[in-house]
Amino acid sequence: MSISVDAYVSGNRQRFLDELNAFLRIPSISTLPENRGDIDRAAAFVAASLRGAGLENVEIISTSKHPLVYADWLHAPGKPTVLCYGHYDVQPVDPVEEWRSPPFEPTLRDGNLYARGAADDKGQLLTHIKAVEALRAVRGAPPLNLKFLIEGEEEVGGESVARFVAENAGKLRADVALVSDTSMYADGMPSLCIGLRGLVYMEVEAFGAAKDLHSGNYGGAAPNAVFALVELLSKAKNRRGVIQIPGIYDDVEPPSPAEKESWARLPFHEKEFLKREVGAKALTGEPGYTVLERIWARPTFEVHGIAGGFTGAGAKTVIPSRATAKVSIRLVAKQDPDKVITAFRDFVRKKTPKGIRTEVRVLSASPAVLVNPGHPATDAAAKAFEAVFGKPTAFIRSGGSVPIVGDFARHLGIPAVMMGFGLPDDGLHGPNEKFRLENFYQGIRAVARFFEEYGQ
Ligand SMILES: [Zn+2]
């Protein structure tokens, strides 16, 4: 059966590329008000494409911001249901002068298709739709039930889709979600992401004197809000990189020995990572853990910025009365965001220096997500990936978060198969974003194969 999907994809290469190009020519930048019309055109393109692939009940759903597109095909009784997710919005293109070809004029160079959104996420989302089209063409009908939910706010926070998922659990009921918005670990290496870290993002504000004071008249006696914040934050980690917030490591679940072994086999080179990606003198972090463990399976505490006092040109001898820091804690499996927030609040309260008052504000909180590698859908996806790419599938994690995966877990109670066809050097969000054209076609084959395997 997959031979004929294969043949169908090969026989339609040019048309599939033409369709992807048409999609990529729509500058659906979600953050810019002047592109609002393009957002609607992109949503309409997705709806038409879903209809063309034979999906039913295609709806463009308006929200308080950008529209969602829903569709389904539910005629495989007794078979599982897959909820396919993607996003049609893209990042802005600046610095536009660094693009070698115009960002919204898709251009093929060396087997790569260059355009904003090529990999993130238009090319990848189209693999799902074209897989359905191919399966219908070669076997008359998809081998399982399908729902599609495509959004247009992924690059600006995805609030509308989160609300929609929370309020429409019945409509979206499925056995598993399929998300193709990630990358393969390395070129030619099929990889399934089975773990994402969670995130608690907070603001700490310190208040000292009633107003800014002169350091000549008051320095030595008056509390300094900026220094107090630095003093407080410096206590959150020791010099070895171990977080000092009491209780922070209590619920951390370590990766299984099998998972650790498989990470050790990944083509990860610490020196290359340091030189090419980080570009600093040395790496930091907890002793006793490999870099991948530190990035994928350990919590973090980071300071993203501190604002307060005088930072203009020249000198001004001020004792700042207030200062603010943006901080975050990345969470791993089994850590409860609320418990971590409470632990951080306690820590701040106890360590706030004399003469200072502090306030902690939580801007967002989401738990880590971990998918059981033995789940039938994960297993089917791994087999499909391997069959199409001819190499065993690696199970990896990501240190970041994909909020929609958390929403699916929380509101629908389903895991996600994160099957990405991008490559690490695709340049997402930057100039010269690209998608390997062959990965587009292989992605269609792999998704179709996944539907077949999982529908068996
Ligand atoms: Zn994306």
mmCIF file of N, CA and C in Angstrom, residues 162-251:
data_model
loop_
_atom_site.group_PDB
_atom_site.id
_atom_site.type_symbol
_atom_site.label_atom_id
_atom_site.label_comp_id
_atom_site.label_asym_id
_atom_site.label_seq_id
_atom_site.Cartn_x
_atom_site.Cartn_y
_atom_site.Cartn_z
ATOM 1 N N ALA A 162 -5.722 28.011 22.398
ATOM 2 C CA ALA A 162 -5.733 27.479 23.759
ATOM 3 C C ALA A 162 -7.148 27.554 24.337
ATOM 4 N N ARG A 163 -7.809 28.702 24.117
ATOM 5 C CA ARG A 163 -9.170 28.874 24.615
ATOM 6 C C ARG A 163 -10.112 27.903 23.904
ATOM 7 N N PHE A 164 -9.928 27.769 22.586
ATOM 8 C CA PHE A 164 -10.793 26.888 21.804
ATOM 9 C C PHE A 164 -10.659 25.434 22.270
ATOM 10 N N VAL A 165 -9.440 25.004 22.518
ATOM 11 C CA VAL A 165 -9.214 23.633 22.979
ATOM 12 C C VAL A 165 -9.871 23.427 24.346
ATOM 13 N N ALA A 166 -9.711 24.416 25.231
ATOM 14 C CA ALA A 166 -10.293 24.300 26.569
ATOM 15 C C ALA A 166 -11.826 24.214 26.502
ATOM 16 N N GLU A 167 -12.423 24.940 25.553
ATOM 17 C CA GLU A 167 -13.885 25.016 25.501
ATOM 18 C C GLU A 167 -14.538 24.005 24.573
ATOM 19 N N ASN A 168 -13.729 23.253 23.790
ATOM 20 C CA ASN A 168 -14.313 22.349 22.798
ATOM 21 C C ASN A 168 -13.749 20.933 22.869
ATOM 22 N N ALA A 169 -13.597 20.464 24.113
ATOM 23 C CA ALA A 169 -12.993 19.138 24.299
ATOM 24 C C ALA A 169 -13.799 18.056 23.584
ATOM 25 N N GLY A 170 -15.127 18.220 23.548
ATOM 26 C CA GLY A 170 -15.970 17.217 22.892
ATOM 27 C C GLY A 170 -15.725 17.169 21.390
ATOM 28 N N LYS A 171 -15.750 18.339 20.794
ATOM 29 C CA LYS A 171 -15.558 18.437 19.336
ATOM 30 C C LYS A 171 -14.188 17.909 18.923
ATOM 31 N N LEU A 172 -13.192 18.117 19.772
ATOM 32 C CA LEU A 172 -11.821 17.768 19.410
ATOM 33 C C LEU A 172 -11.398 16.386 19.909
ATOM 34 N N ARG A 173 -12.336 15.655 20.516
ATOM 35 C CA ARG A 173 -11.975 14.369 21.094
ATOM 36 C C ARG A 173 -11.206 13.520 20.084
ATOM 37 N N ALA A 174 -10.084 12.950 20.556
ATOM 38 C CA ALA A 174 -9.223 12.155 19.668
ATOM 39 C C ALA A 174 -8.382 11.243 20.546
ATOM 40 N N ASP A 175 -7.654 10.338 19.913
ATOM 41 C CA ASP A 175 -6.786 9.437 20.676
ATOM 42 C C ASP A 175 -5.377 9.982 20.815
ATOM 43 N N VAL A 176 -4.997 10.774 19.830
ATOM 44 C CA VAL A 176 -3.647 11.317 19.861
ATOM 45 C C VAL A 176 -3.605 12.552 18.969
ATOM 46 N N ALA A 177 -2.686 13.453 19.264
ATOM 47 C CA ALA A 177 -2.486 14.613 18.385
ATOM 48 C C ALA A 177 -1.227 14.392 17.556
ATOM 49 N N LEU A 178 -1.241 14.913 16.346
ATOM 50 C CA LEU A 178 -0.046 14.854 15.499
ATOM 51 C C LEU A 178 0.421 16.287 15.270
ATOM 52 N N VAL A 179 1.643 16.561 15.702
ATOM 53 C CA VAL A 179 2.190 17.907 15.594
ATOM 54 C C VAL A 179 3.482 17.850 14.783
ATOM 55 N N SER A 180 3.512 18.523 13.646
ATOM 56 C CA SER A 180 4.756 18.587 12.865
ATOM 57 C C SER A 180 5.210 20.033 12.846
ATOM 58 N N ASP A 181 5.862 20.431 13.922
ATOM 59 C CA ASP A 181 6.329 21.815 14.051
ATOM 60 C C ASP A 181 7.677 21.811 14.762
ATOM 61 N N THR A 182 8.393 20.676 14.605
ATOM 62 C CA THR A 182 9.704 20.541 15.235
ATOM 63 C C THR A 182 10.690 20.059 14.175
ATOM 64 N N SER A 183 11.930 19.853 14.585
ATOM 65 C CA SER A 183 12.962 19.421 13.634
ATOM 66 C C SER A 183 13.425 18.011 13.938
ATOM 67 N N MET A 184 14.067 17.402 12.945
ATOM 68 C CA MET A 184 14.742 16.132 13.167
ATOM 69 C C MET A 184 16.038 16.444 13.932
ATOM 70 N N TYR A 185 16.539 15.480 14.680
ATOM 71 C CA TYR A 185 17.727 15.764 15.481
ATOM 72 C C TYR A 185 18.932 16.103 14.601
ATOM 73 N N ALA A 186 19.052 15.377 13.492
ATOM 74 C CA ALA A 186 20.152 15.638 12.554
ATOM 75 C C ALA A 186 19.686 15.225 11.176
ATOM 76 N N ASP A 187 20.407 15.685 10.156
ATOM 77 C CA ASP A 187 20.047 15.377 8.783
ATOM 78 C C ASP A 187 19.954 13.863 8.584
ATOM 79 N N GLY A 188 18.861 13.405 8.031
ATOM 80 C CA GLY A 188 18.702 11.983 7.733
ATOM 81 C C GLY A 188 18.379 11.119 8.934
ATOM 82 N N MET A 189 18.188 11.742 10.081
ATOM 83 C CA MET A 189 17.947 10.963 11.300
ATOM 84 C C MET A 189 16.523 11.172 11.796
ATOM 85 N N PRO A 190 15.627 10.203 11.503
ATOM 86 C CA PRO A 190 14.257 10.378 11.974
ATOM 87 C C PRO A 190 14.220 10.463 13.497
ATOM 88 N N SER A 191 13.499 11.428 14.000
ATOM 89 C CA SER A 191 13.471 11.586 15.457
ATOM 90 C C SER A 191 12.081 11.989 15.911
ATOM 91 N N LEU A 192 11.668 11.388 17.001
ATOM 92 C CA LEU A 192 10.395 11.744 17.625
ATOM 93 C C LEU A 192 10.694 12.430 18.936
ATOM 94 N N CYS A 193 10.100 13.606 19.099
ATOM 95 C CA CYS A 193 10.291 14.327 20.346
ATOM 96 C C CYS A 193 9.246 13.813 21.340
ATOM 97 N N ILE A 194 9.706 13.252 22.447
ATOM 98 C CA ILE A 194 8.740 12.690 23.400
ATOM 99 C C ILE A 194 8.724 13.438 24.742
ATOM 100 N N GLY A 195 9.490 14.509 24.815
ATOM 101 C CA GLY A 195 9.460 15.256 26.067
ATOM 102 C C GLY A 195 9.700 16.738 25.837
ATOM 103 N N LEU A 196 8.927 17.563 26.521
ATOM 104 C CA LEU A 196 9.095 19.009 26.436
ATOM 105 C C LEU A 196 9.174 19.542 27.857
ATOM 106 N N ARG A 197 10.011 20.554 28.061
ATOM 107 C CA ARG A 197 10.029 21.132 29.391
ATOM 108 C C ARG A 197 8.872 22.112 29.552
ATOM 109 N N GLY A 198 8.448 22.290 30.790
ATOM 110 C CA GLY A 198 7.433 23.291 31.104
ATOM 111 C C GLY A 198 8.127 24.598 31.435
ATOM 112 N N LEU A 199 7.337 25.606 31.745
ATOM 113 C CA LEU A 199 7.936 26.920 32.002
ATOM 114 C C LEU A 199 7.083 27.725 32.975
ATOM 115 N N VAL A 200 7.765 28.284 33.971
ATOM 116 C CA VAL A 200 7.119 29.270 34.836
ATOM 117 C C VAL A 200 7.867 30.570 34.616
ATOM 118 N N TYR A 201 7.169 31.584 34.139
ATOM 119 C CA TYR A 201 7.818 32.873 33.855
ATOM 120 C C TYR A 201 7.303 33.895 34.858
ATOM 121 N N MET A 202 8.256 34.565 35.522
ATOM 122 C CA MET A 202 7.857 35.485 36.592
ATOM 123 C C MET A 202 8.615 36.800 36.518
ATOM 124 N N GLU A 203 8.072 37.764 37.240
ATOM 125 C CA GLU A 203 8.688 39.075 37.377
ATOM 126 C C GLU A 203 8.896 39.302 38.864
ATOM 127 N N VAL A 204 10.084 39.734 39.247
ATOM 128 C CA VAL A 204 10.317 40.063 40.656
ATOM 129 C C VAL A 204 10.587 41.554 40.724
ATOM 130 N N GLU A 205 9.851 42.257 41.542
ATOM 131 C CA GLU A 205 10.098 43.693 41.677
ATOM 132 C C GLU A 205 10.559 43.992 43.101
ATOM 133 N N ALA A 206 11.600 44.816 43.183
ATOM 134 C CA ALA A 206 12.128 45.193 44.495
ATOM 135 C C ALA A 206 11.889 46.682 44.721
ATOM 136 N N PHE A 207 11.451 47.023 45.927
ATOM 137 C CA PHE A 207 11.197 48.416 46.287
ATOM 138 C C PHE A 207 12.072 48.771 47.492
ATOM 139 N N GLY A 208 12.821 49.884 47.382
ATOM 140 C CA GLY A 208 13.673 50.316 48.492
ATOM 141 C C GLY A 208 13.150 51.605 49.087
ATOM 142 N N ALA A 209 13.895 52.703 48.862
ATOM 143 C CA ALA A 209 13.480 54.006 49.384
ATOM 144 C C ALA A 209 12.208 54.484 48.684
ATOM 145 N N ALA A 210 11.586 55.515 49.273
ATOM 146 C CA ALA A 210 10.339 56.031 48.699
ATOM 147 C C ALA A 210 10.585 56.660 47.337
ATOM 148 N N LYS A 211 11.809 57.178 47.114
ATOM 149 C CA LYS A 211 12.157 57.742 45.804
ATOM 150 C C LYS A 211 13.650 57.543 45.561
ATOM 151 N N ASP A 212 14.083 57.749 44.308
ATOM 152 C CA ASP A 212 15.513 57.639 44.014
ATOM 153 C C ASP A 212 16.277 58.651 44.873
ATOM 154 N N LEU A 213 17.451 58.227 45.390
ATOM 155 C CA LEU A 213 18.210 59.110 46.286
ATOM 156 C C LEU A 213 19.608 59.366 45.733
ATOM 157 N N HIS A 214 20.253 60.436 46.217
ATOM 158 C CA HIS A 214 21.610 60.807 45.845
ATOM 159 C C HIS A 214 22.581 59.901 46.610
ATOM 160 N N SER A 215 23.526 59.279 45.885
ATOM 161 C CA SER A 215 24.396 58.317 46.571
ATOM 162 C C SER A 215 25.453 59.004 47.428
ATOM 163 N N GLY A 216 25.644 60.318 47.200
ATOM 164 C CA GLY A 216 26.554 61.046 48.082
ATOM 165 C C GLY A 216 25.923 61.312 49.428
ATOM 166 N N ASN A 217 24.661 61.669 49.400
ATOM 167 C CA ASN A 217 23.986 62.012 50.654
ATOM 168 C C ASN A 217 23.474 60.801 51.416
ATOM 169 N N TYR A 218 23.158 59.731 50.662
ATOM 170 C CA TYR A 218 22.504 58.592 51.324
ATOM 171 C C TYR A 218 23.237 57.270 51.178
ATOM 172 N N GLY A 219 24.248 57.220 50.245
ATOM 173 C CA GLY A 219 24.964 55.957 50.007
ATOM 174 C C GLY A 219 25.669 55.474 51.260
ATOM 175 N N GLY A 220 25.474 54.223 51.613
ATOM 176 C CA GLY A 220 26.054 53.712 52.860
ATOM 177 C C GLY A 220 24.991 53.516 53.911
ATOM 178 N N ALA A 221 23.829 54.160 53.700
ATOM 179 C CA ALA A 221 22.751 54.029 54.689
ATOM 180 C C ALA A 221 21.433 53.588 54.069
ATOM 181 N N ALA A 222 21.178 54.027 52.837
ATOM 182 C CA ALA A 222 19.867 53.711 52.227
ATOM 183 C C ALA A 222 19.937 52.422 51.421
ATOM 184 N N PRO A 223 18.874 51.600 51.453
ATOM 185 C CA PRO A 223 18.863 50.366 50.646
ATOM 186 C C PRO A 223 18.782 50.686 49.155
ATOM 187 N N ASN A 224 19.443 49.843 48.357
ATOM 188 C CA ASN A 224 19.507 50.024 46.907
ATOM 189 C C ASN A 224 18.717 48.894 46.237
ATOM 190 N N ALA A 225 17.665 49.228 45.531
ATOM 191 C CA ALA A 225 16.766 48.197 44.984
ATOM 192 C C ALA A 225 17.457 47.329 43.929
ATOM 193 N N VAL A 226 18.299 47.932 43.073
ATOM 194 C CA VAL A 226 18.974 47.131 42.040
ATOM 195 C C VAL A 226 19.933 46.141 42.707
ATOM 196 N N PHE A 227 20.724 46.666 43.659
ATOM 197 C CA PHE A 227 21.683 45.769 44.305
ATOM 198 C C PHE A 227 20.959 44.679 45.094
ATOM 199 N N ALA A 228 19.867 45.026 45.718
ATOM 200 C CA ALA A 228 19.096 44.044 46.497
ATOM 201 C C ALA A 228 18.608 42.911 45.603
ATOM 202 N N LEU A 229 18.186 43.279 44.399
ATOM 203 C CA LEU A 229 17.695 42.279 43.464
ATOM 204 C C LEU A 229 18.836 41.363 43.015
ATOM 205 N N VAL A 230 19.986 41.968 42.738
ATOM 206 C CA VAL A 230 21.156 41.181 42.333
ATOM 207 C C VAL A 230 21.548 40.224 43.460
ATOM 208 N N GLU A 231 21.549 40.746 44.686
ATOM 209 C CA GLU A 231 21.913 39.939 45.850
ATOM 210 C C GLU A 231 20.936 38.760 46.015
ATOM 211 N N LEU A 232 19.669 39.067 45.877
ATOM 212 C CA LEU A 232 18.632 38.054 46.012
ATOM 213 C C LEU A 232 18.764 36.986 44.917
ATOM 214 N N LEU A 233 18.878 37.414 43.680
ATOM 215 C CA LEU A 233 18.906 36.467 42.561
ATOM 216 C C LEU A 233 20.180 35.626 42.573
ATOM 217 N N SER A 234 21.263 36.219 43.063
ATOM 218 C CA SER A 234 22.530 35.481 43.064
ATOM 219 C C SER A 234 22.458 34.280 44.009
ATOM 220 N N LYS A 235 21.509 34.307 44.933
ATOM 221 C CA LYS A 235 21.372 33.186 45.874
ATOM 222 C C LYS A 235 20.551 32.042 45.296
ATOM 223 N N ALA A 236 19.956 32.261 44.113
ATOM 224 C CA ALA A 236 19.093 31.227 43.537
ATOM 225 C C ALA A 236 19.884 30.049 42.975
ATOM 226 N N LYS A 237 21.160 30.275 42.675
ATOM 227 C CA LYS A 237 22.004 29.179 42.193
ATOM 228 C C LYS A 237 23.347 29.294 42.882
ATOM 229 N N ASN A 238 23.971 28.170 43.171
ATOM 230 C CA ASN A 238 25.319 28.275 43.729
ATOM 231 C C ASN A 238 26.331 28.353 42.587
ATOM 232 N N ARG A 239 27.609 28.463 42.929
ATOM 233 C CA ARG A 239 28.591 28.695 41.865
ATOM 234 C C ARG A 239 28.781 27.492 40.966
ATOM 235 N N ARG A 240 28.298 26.328 41.420
ATOM 236 C CA ARG A 240 28.382 25.142 40.568
ATOM 237 C C ARG A 240 27.161 24.999 39.644
ATOM 238 N N GLY A 241 26.199 25.885 39.800
ATOM 239 C CA GLY A 241 25.033 25.848 38.920
ATOM 240 C C GLY A 241 23.865 25.060 39.491
ATOM 241 N N VAL A 242 23.964 24.705 40.770
ATOM 242 C CA VAL A 242 22.868 23.953 41.392
ATOM 243 C C VAL A 242 21.852 24.952 41.967
ATOM 244 N N ILE A 243 20.597 24.783 41.608
ATOM 245 C CA ILE A 243 19.557 25.716 42.060
ATOM 246 C C ILE A 243 19.363 25.564 43.568
ATOM 247 N N GLN A 244 19.279 26.706 44.259
ATOM 248 C CA GLN A 244 19.221 26.716 45.720
ATOM 249 C C GLN A 244 17.822 27.018 46.255
ATOM 250 N N ILE A 245 16.825 26.972 45.400
ATOM 251 C CA ILE A 245 15.457 27.204 45.869
ATOM 252 C C ILE A 245 15.001 25.908 46.544
ATOM 253 N N PRO A 246 14.723 25.948 47.867
ATOM 254 C CA PRO A 246 14.421 24.699 48.563
ATOM 255 C C PRO A 246 13.244 23.948 47.923
ATOM 256 N N GLY A 247 13.414 22.675 47.719
ATOM 257 C CA GLY A 247 12.340 21.836 47.192
ATOM 258 C C GLY A 247 12.294 21.758 45.675
ATOM 259 N N ILE A 248 13.129 22.544 44.997
ATOM 260 C CA ILE A 248 13.019 22.645 43.535
ATOM 261 C C ILE A 248 13.262 21.296 42.832
ATOM 262 N N TYR A 249 14.102 20.462 43.406
ATOM 263 C CA TYR A 249 14.407 19.188 42.743
ATOM 264 C C TYR A 249 13.551 18.016 43.260
ATOM 265 N N ASP A 250 12.663 18.308 44.225
ATOM 266 C CA ASP A 250 11.922 17.226 44.899
ATOM 267 C C ASP A 250 11.227 16.251 43.951
ATOM 268 N N ASP A 251 10.486 16.791 42.973
ATOM 269 C CA ASP A 251 9.641 15.918 42.151
ATOM 270 C C ASP A 251 10.251 15.581 40.793
#
